[in-house]
Amino acid sequence: MEISTLATYHCLAFVWYFFVTYSITHVRTEERPSEVFLYGGQWKYLTVLNLVLQAVFYGVSFLADALRLIKKLRCAKCIISSRDLLFSVLAFPVSTFVCLSFWTLYTYNRELVYPKSLDGVIPLWLNHAMHTAVLPFAVLEILATPHRYPAKKKGLILLGFVAFLYISWVLWIYSVTGKWVYPLFALFSPAGLAAFFTCSLAIIVSFYSFGEFLNRMIWGQSKFWF
């Protein structure tokens, strides 16, 4: 894909994610179900945090494209390195996990992840923007441009650290409010919850490996910064 076309795509994707993030964080206060938006607001949900992550990623991607267009290659190389790390370790695996885990649980019992009370607050298009569109965007990014993956050990350590931070945030909210971020968690004993978190981490690691596999199959092992 031409750099100018890629820059246009990344700019539009950034604007889209900024708009979606703005939309979900500005749901009118009086319409929020009290049992859903307690301590931590929307910032306790992985879905919303993923929207911010995607906005940051596409913003960095657009900056890298712009630097390449104006021939600032030394600066672009540094930004591209950050872009590739963001995408490989976080943007692709988290988007894939958010989409597939949400719709799997929603199909099984929506009250475990997305209570029916939210239907009158969050419009259908916004629900799909948060939980459905994120996966096609991630796949399109792999098809649009190659990404350099870090050494496997480094990538998994970074992914595991971010997962640990989010789990700690979820547990902290429970310790403060006595309410779980997702009703699903209330079904588990402490041991069961630990097993659930471990399985979730294993799944997101598999998505990381799958993204690396797709990237390698499409673009090969060449050094493809420029």
Short mmCIF file of C-alpha atoms in Angstrom, two decimals:
data_model
loop_
_atom_site.label_atom_id
_atom_site.label_comp_id
_atom_site.label_asym_id
_atom_site.label_seq_id
_atom_site.Cartn_x
_atom_site.Cartn_y
_atom_site.Cartn_z
CA MET A 1 0.00 0.00 0.00
CA GLU A 2 1.29 3.47 -0.88
CA ILE A 3 2.42 5.55 2.09
CA SER A 4 -0.07 8.32 1.29
CA THR A 5 -2.94 5.81 1.18
CA LEU A 6 -1.73 4.20 4.38
CA ALA A 7 -1.53 7.58 6.07
CA THR A 8 -5.11 8.35 5.03
CA TYR A 9 -6.32 5.02 6.38
CA HIS A 10 -4.50 5.42 9.69
CA CYS A 11 -5.79 8.98 10.06
CA LEU A 12 -9.38 7.86 9.46
CA ALA A 13 -8.99 4.92 11.87
CA PHE A 14 -7.61 7.28 14.52
CA VAL A 15 -10.55 9.68 14.07
CA TRP A 16 -12.98 6.75 14.25
CA TYR A 17 -11.57 5.38 17.50
CA PHE A 18 -11.36 8.85 19.01
CA PHE A 19 -15.02 9.39 18.15
CA VAL A 20 -16.10 6.00 19.57
CA THR A 21 -14.09 6.59 22.77
CA TYR A 22 -15.62 10.05 23.11
CA SER A 23 -19.10 8.64 22.55
CA ILE A 24 -18.85 5.94 25.24
CA THR A 25 -17.21 8.22 27.80
CA HIS A 26 -19.91 10.86 27.33
CA VAL A 27 -22.94 8.71 27.90
CA ARG A 28 -25.28 11.01 29.82
CA THR A 29 -24.80 10.53 33.56
CA GLU A 30 -28.49 10.42 34.37
CA GLU A 31 -28.99 7.51 31.97
CA ARG A 32 -26.28 5.26 33.40
CA PRO A 33 -27.57 2.23 35.31
CA SER A 34 -26.17 2.59 38.81
CA GLU A 35 -25.23 -1.08 39.05
CA VAL A 36 -23.02 -0.82 35.96
CA PHE A 37 -21.16 2.48 36.29
CA LEU A 38 -19.89 2.33 39.86
CA TYR A 39 -16.34 2.97 41.06
CA GLY A 40 -13.94 3.40 38.16
CA GLY A 41 -16.60 4.48 35.66
CA GLN A 42 -16.08 3.14 32.16
CA TRP A 43 -12.35 2.85 32.81
CA LYS A 44 -12.75 -0.51 34.52
CA TYR A 45 -13.94 -2.21 31.34
CA LEU A 46 -11.39 -3.83 29.06
CA THR A 47 -13.53 -2.83 26.08
CA VAL A 48 -13.17 0.88 26.82
CA LEU A 49 -9.48 0.60 27.63
CA ASN A 50 -9.04 -1.18 24.30
CA LEU A 51 -10.68 1.75 22.48
CA VAL A 52 -8.11 4.09 24.00
CA LEU A 53 -5.34 1.66 23.08
CA GLN A 54 -6.52 1.53 19.46
CA ALA A 55 -6.77 5.33 19.24
CA VAL A 56 -3.20 5.63 20.52
CA PHE A 57 -1.97 2.95 18.12
CA TYR A 58 -3.54 4.54 15.05
CA GLY A 59 -2.35 7.97 16.14
CA VAL A 60 1.22 6.66 16.37
CA SER A 61 0.79 4.89 13.01
CA PHE A 62 -0.38 8.10 11.33
CA LEU A 63 2.57 9.99 12.82
CA ALA A 64 4.96 7.37 11.41
CA ASP A 65 3.35 7.65 7.98
CA ALA A 66 3.53 11.45 8.05
CA LEU A 67 7.23 11.37 8.95
CA ARG A 68 7.91 8.98 6.09
CA LEU A 69 6.04 11.26 3.67
CA ILE A 70 8.18 14.25 4.63
CA LYS A 71 11.35 12.11 4.51
CA LYS A 72 12.15 12.35 8.23
CA LEU A 73 13.34 8.76 8.14
CA ARG A 74 15.43 8.76 11.31
CA CYS A 75 12.47 9.96 13.40
CA ALA A 76 10.12 7.67 11.50
CA LYS A 77 12.22 4.61 12.33
CA CYS A 78 11.84 5.25 16.07
CA ILE A 79 8.09 5.84 15.78
CA ILE A 80 7.64 2.73 13.62
CA SER A 81 9.42 0.67 16.25
CA SER A 82 6.90 1.91 18.85
CA ARG A 83 4.03 1.32 16.44
CA ASP A 84 5.04 -2.27 15.81
CA LEU A 85 5.47 -3.00 19.51
CA LEU A 86 2.03 -1.56 20.29
CA PHE A 87 0.35 -3.55 17.56
CA SER A 88 2.06 -6.89 18.10
CA VAL A 89 1.92 -7.02 21.90
CA LEU A 90 -1.36 -5.21 22.60
CA ALA A 91 -3.49 -3.85 19.75
CA PHE A 92 -4.03 -7.11 17.85
CA PRO A 93 -4.31 -9.64 20.72
CA VAL A 94 -6.48 -7.40 22.91
CA SER A 95 -8.88 -6.50 20.07
CA THR A 96 -9.22 -10.16 19.12
CA PHE A 97 -9.80 -11.16 22.74
CA VAL A 98 -12.38 -8.40 23.33
CA CYS A 99 -14.40 -9.32 20.24
CA LEU A 100 -14.39 -13.11 20.54
CA SER A 101 -14.75 -13.35 24.33
CA PHE A 102 -17.53 -10.74 24.46
CA TRP A 103 -19.70 -12.32 21.78
CA THR A 104 -19.10 -15.83 23.10
CA LEU A 105 -20.27 -14.85 26.58
CA TYR A 106 -23.03 -12.61 25.20
CA THR A 107 -24.42 -15.55 23.22
CA TYR A 108 -24.26 -17.81 26.27
CA ASN A 109 -25.76 -15.34 28.78
CA ARG A 110 -25.57 -11.62 28.05
CA GLU A 111 -26.24 -10.69 31.67
CA LEU A 112 -22.76 -11.96 32.54
CA VAL A 113 -21.03 -9.27 30.46
CA TYR A 114 -23.54 -6.78 29.04
CA PRO A 115 -26.73 -6.44 31.10
CA LYS A 116 -29.94 -5.74 29.20
CA SER A 117 -30.22 -2.46 31.12
CA LEU A 118 -27.48 -1.09 28.84
CA ASP A 119 -29.64 -1.38 25.72
CA GLY A 120 -31.43 1.83 26.58
CA VAL A 121 -28.15 3.64 27.26
CA ILE A 122 -25.68 2.45 24.63
CA PRO A 123 -26.99 2.44 21.04
CA LEU A 124 -26.60 -0.69 18.95
CA TRP A 125 -24.06 0.92 16.60
CA LEU A 126 -21.85 1.84 19.55
CA ASN A 127 -22.01 -1.68 20.95
CA HIS A 128 -20.80 -3.07 17.61
CA ALA A 129 -18.18 -0.34 17.30
CA MET A 130 -16.75 -1.39 20.65
CA HIS A 131 -17.11 -5.16 20.42
CA THR A 132 -17.34 -6.13 16.74
CA ALA A 133 -15.52 -3.67 14.49
CA VAL A 134 -12.30 -3.89 16.52
CA LEU A 135 -11.45 -7.30 15.05
CA PRO A 136 -11.84 -6.40 11.34
CA PHE A 137 -9.77 -3.28 11.97
CA ALA A 138 -7.00 -5.39 13.52
CA VAL A 139 -7.03 -7.89 10.65
CA LEU A 140 -7.05 -5.10 8.06
CA GLU A 141 -4.00 -3.58 9.74
CA ILE A 142 -2.08 -6.83 9.27
CA LEU A 143 -3.11 -6.91 5.61
CA ALA A 144 -2.26 -3.23 5.06
CA THR A 145 1.29 -3.07 6.39
CA PRO A 146 3.96 -5.38 7.85
CA HIS A 147 4.91 -5.17 11.53
CA ARG A 148 8.11 -6.23 13.17
CA TYR A 149 7.42 -8.46 16.16
CA PRO A 150 9.73 -8.36 19.18
CA ALA A 151 11.59 -11.41 20.47
CA LYS A 152 8.95 -13.87 21.69
CA LYS A 153 10.11 -13.73 25.32
CA LYS A 154 10.04 -9.93 25.39
CA GLY A 155 6.62 -9.78 23.76
CA LEU A 156 5.07 -12.28 26.16
CA ILE A 157 6.60 -10.58 29.21
CA LEU A 158 5.12 -7.23 28.15
CA LEU A 159 1.73 -8.79 27.41
CA GLY A 160 1.75 -10.64 30.74
CA PHE A 161 2.67 -7.46 32.61
CA VAL A 162 -0.21 -5.51 31.06
CA ALA A 163 -2.59 -8.40 31.84
CA PHE A 164 -1.34 -8.38 35.45
CA LEU A 165 -2.02 -4.64 35.71
CA TYR A 166 -5.59 -5.05 34.47
CA ILE A 167 -6.33 -7.99 36.76
CA SER A 168 -4.93 -5.98 39.67
CA TRP A 169 -7.23 -3.09 38.71
CA VAL A 170 -10.25 -5.45 38.64
CA LEU A 171 -9.37 -6.90 42.06
CA TRP A 172 -8.79 -3.44 43.52
CA ILE A 173 -12.24 -2.30 42.38
CA TYR A 174 -13.78 -5.37 44.02
CA SER A 175 -11.91 -4.72 47.26
CA VAL A 176 -13.22 -1.13 47.33
CA THR A 177 -16.82 -1.66 46.20
CA GLY A 178 -17.57 -5.33 46.85
CA LYS A 179 -18.83 -5.48 43.25
CA TRP A 180 -17.19 -7.29 40.36
CA VAL A 181 -16.48 -5.42 37.13
CA TYR A 182 -18.28 -8.20 35.26
CA PRO A 183 -21.12 -10.21 36.89
CA LEU A 184 -19.47 -13.33 35.47
CA PHE A 185 -16.72 -13.15 38.11
CA ALA A 186 -19.24 -13.57 40.94
CA LEU A 187 -19.91 -17.13 39.78
CA PHE A 188 -16.38 -18.28 40.67
CA SER A 189 -14.69 -19.28 43.89
CA PRO A 190 -11.26 -17.69 44.48
CA ALA A 191 -9.58 -20.76 42.97
CA GLY A 192 -12.02 -20.78 40.07
CA LEU A 193 -11.40 -17.09 39.44
CA ALA A 194 -7.64 -17.67 39.41
CA ALA A 195 -8.16 -20.48 36.90
CA PHE A 196 -10.39 -18.25 34.78
CA PHE A 197 -7.79 -15.47 34.69
CA THR A 198 -5.09 -18.02 33.83
CA CYS A 199 -7.16 -19.45 30.97
CA SER A 200 -7.94 -15.95 29.70
CA LEU A 201 -4.24 -15.11 29.70
CA ALA A 202 -3.49 -18.32 27.79
CA ILE A 203 -6.12 -17.39 25.20
CA ILE A 204 -4.78 -13.88 24.70
CA VAL A 205 -1.26 -15.29 24.36
CA SER A 206 -2.56 -17.60 21.63
CA PHE A 207 -3.98 -14.54 19.85
CA TYR A 208 -0.56 -12.89 20.10
CA SER A 209 1.01 -15.95 18.47
CA PHE A 210 -1.72 -16.05 15.82
CA GLY A 211 -1.09 -12.41 14.92
CA GLU A 212 2.63 -13.14 14.60
CA PHE A 213 1.83 -16.14 12.39
CA LEU A 214 -0.44 -14.09 10.10
CA ASN A 215 2.12 -11.32 9.83
CA ARG A 216 4.85 -13.81 8.90
CA MET A 217 2.66 -15.66 6.40
CA ILE A 218 1.65 -12.46 4.61
CA TRP A 219 4.88 -10.48 4.78
CA GLY A 220 7.59 -13.04 5.40
CA GLN A 221 10.66 -12.56 7.58
CA SER A 222 12.13 -9.63 5.65
CA LYS A 223 13.27 -6.47 7.41
CA PHE A 224 10.42 -4.23 6.41
CA TRP A 225 10.63 -0.89 8.21
CA PHE A 226 11.04 0.91 4.93
#
